[in-house]
PDB file of C-alpha atoms in Angstrom:
ATOM      1  CA  MET A 244      18.658   4.019  46.785  1.00  0.00           C
ATOM      2  CA  ALA A 245      15.979   6.034  48.567  1.00  0.00           C
ATOM      3  CA  THR A 246      12.600   4.374  48.879  1.00  0.00           C
ATOM      4  CA  LYS A 247       9.448   6.215  47.917  1.00  0.00           C
ATOM      5  CA  PRO A 248       7.126   6.854  50.882  1.00  0.00           C
ATOM      6  CA  LEU A 249       4.091   4.602  51.015  1.00  0.00           C
ATOM      7  CA  ASN A 250       0.937   6.130  49.574  1.00  0.00           C
ATOM      8  CA  PHE A 251      -1.618   4.206  51.588  1.00  0.00           C
ATOM      9  CA  SER A 252      -4.581   4.696  49.256  1.00  0.00           C
ATOM     10  CA  GLU A 253      -2.668   3.805  46.108  1.00  0.00           C
ATOM     11  CA  SER A 254      -1.025   0.779  47.730  1.00  0.00           C
ATOM     12  CA  TYR A 255      -4.338  -0.479  49.083  1.00  0.00           C
ATOM     13  CA  ALA A 256      -5.984  -0.060  45.681  1.00  0.00           C
ATOM     14  CA  GLU A 257      -3.130  -1.966  44.042  1.00  0.00           C
ATOM     15  CA  LEU A 258      -3.445  -4.786  46.582  1.00  0.00           C
ATOM     16  CA  GLU A 259      -7.212  -4.946  46.026  1.00  0.00           C
ATOM     17  CA  GLN A 260      -6.627  -5.185  42.268  1.00  0.00           C
ATOM     18  CA  ILE A 261      -4.143  -8.030  42.698  1.00  0.00           C
ATOM     19  CA  VAL A 262      -6.553  -9.941  44.943  1.00  0.00           C
ATOM     20  CA  ALA A 263      -9.497  -9.366  42.594  1.00  0.00           C
ATOM     21  CA  ASP A 264      -7.427 -10.544  39.642  1.00  0.00           C
ATOM     22  CA  PHE A 265      -6.401 -13.728  41.443  1.00  0.00           C
ATOM     23  CA  GLU A 266      -9.980 -14.405  42.533  1.00  0.00           C
ATOM     24  CA  SER A 267     -11.379 -13.940  39.031  1.00  0.00           C
ATOM     25  CA  ARG A 268      -9.268 -16.473  37.141  1.00  0.00           C
ATOM     26  CA  ASP A 269      -7.043 -19.518  37.264  1.00  0.00           C
ATOM     27  CA  ILE A 270      -3.557 -18.761  38.496  1.00  0.00           C
ATOM     28  CA  ASP A 271      -0.470 -19.461  36.410  1.00  0.00           C
ATOM     29  CA  LEU A 272       2.200 -20.137  39.040  1.00  0.00           C
ATOM     30  CA  GLU A 273       5.122 -19.128  36.821  1.00  0.00           C
ATOM     31  CA  LYS A 274       3.548 -15.943  35.532  1.00  0.00           C
ATOM     32  CA  ASP A 275       1.776 -14.860  38.716  1.00  0.00           C
ATOM     33  CA  LEU A 276       4.503 -15.483  41.289  1.00  0.00           C
ATOM     34  CA  PRO A 277       5.907 -11.917  41.019  1.00  0.00           C
ATOM     35  CA  ARG A 278       2.406 -10.445  41.493  1.00  0.00           C
ATOM     36  CA  PHE A 279       1.846 -12.708  44.481  1.00  0.00           C
ATOM     37  CA  GLU A 280       5.122 -11.496  45.987  1.00  0.00           C
ATOM     38  CA  ARG A 281       4.095  -7.898  45.265  1.00  0.00           C
ATOM     39  CA  GLY A 282       0.784  -8.503  47.027  1.00  0.00           C
ATOM     40  CA  LEU A 283       2.530  -9.899  50.094  1.00  0.00           C
ATOM     41  CA  LEU A 284       4.910  -6.921  50.160  1.00  0.00           C
ATOM     42  CA  LEU A 285       2.017  -4.469  49.897  1.00  0.00           C
ATOM     43  CA  ALA A 286       0.071  -6.271  52.636  1.00  0.00           C
ATOM     44  CA  SER A 287       3.096  -6.144  54.930  1.00  0.00           C
ATOM     45  CA  GLN A 288       3.747  -2.460  54.257  1.00  0.00           C
ATOM     46  CA  LEU A 289       0.097  -1.553  54.774  1.00  0.00           C
ATOM     47  CA  GLN A 290      -0.037  -3.512  58.020  1.00  0.00           C
ATOM     48  CA  LYS A 291       3.058  -1.688  59.319  1.00  0.00           C
ATOM     49  CA  ARG A 292       1.607   1.690  58.320  1.00  0.00           C
ATOM     50  CA  LEU A 293      -1.701   0.921  60.018  1.00  0.00           C
ATOM     51  CA  LYS A 294       0.190   0.012  63.207  1.00  0.00           C
ATOM     52  CA  GLN A 295       2.060   3.331  63.032  1.00  0.00           C
ATOM     53  CA  ILE A 296      -1.223   5.195  62.638  1.00  0.00           C
ATOM     54  CA  GLU A 297      -2.796   3.256  65.509  1.00  0.00           C
ATOM     55  CA  ASN A 298       0.171   4.106  67.749  1.00  0.00           C
ATOM     56  CA  LYS A 299      -0.094   7.785  66.800  1.00  0.00           C
ATOM     57  CA  VAL A 300      -3.821   7.821  67.618  1.00  0.00           C
ATOM     58  CA  VAL A 301      -3.140   6.253  71.026  1.00  0.00           C
ATOM     59  CA  GLU A 302      -0.406   8.850  71.638  1.00  0.00           C
ATOM     60  CA  ILE A 303      -2.770  11.696  70.726  1.00  0.00           C
ATOM     61  CA  GLU A 304      -5.509  10.277  72.967  1.00  0.00           C
ATOM     62  CA  LYS A 305      -3.062  10.040  75.876  1.00  0.00           C
ATOM     63  CA  LYS A 306      -2.012  13.677  75.413  1.00  0.00           C
ATOM     64  CA  PHE A 307      -5.624  14.750  75.152  1.00  0.00           C
ATOM     65  CA  THR A 308      -6.783  12.887  78.240  1.00  0.00           C
ATOM     66  CA  ALA A 309      -3.739  14.080  80.196  1.00  0.00           C
ATOM     67  CA  THR A 310      -4.992  17.644  79.794  1.00  0.00           C
ATOM     68  CA  GLY A 311      -8.308  16.763  81.439  1.00  0.00           C
ATOM     69  CA  ASN A 312     -10.371  16.966  78.273  1.00  0.00           C
ATOM     70  CA  ASP A 313     -11.345  13.291  78.247  1.00  0.00           C
ATOM     71  CA  GLU A 314     -15.076  14.016  78.650  1.00  0.00           C
ATOM     72  CA  SER A 315     -15.087  15.302  75.055  1.00  0.00           C
ATOM     73  CA  LEU A 316     -13.776  12.054  73.570  1.00  0.00           C
ATOM     74  CA  PRO A 317     -16.393   9.896  71.900  1.00  0.00           C
ATOM     75  CA  ASP A 318     -16.807   6.428  73.322  1.00  0.00           C
ATOM     76  CA  ALA A 319     -14.947   4.022  71.019  1.00  0.00           C
ATOM     77  CA  ASP A 320     -17.254   1.160  72.002  1.00  0.00           C
ATOM     78  CA  ALA A 321     -20.450   3.014  71.108  1.00  0.00           C
TER      79      ALA A 321
END
């Protein structure tokens, strides 16, 4: 079975909704366990996607600075 690509915005919004729901009420362990598992899965997927994006940004910065255009990059610490 093919997996649907992660839609970052939708997944993040779903995770936020799960967290807000848990924070707003008492938790029923039996009923809420699947939602808790879903939240952990979403958090893991989002973390992996963020790492991929971070790696891509670093790769782009390396290519850019290798061409001698590094004076145009904004200072990340500023």
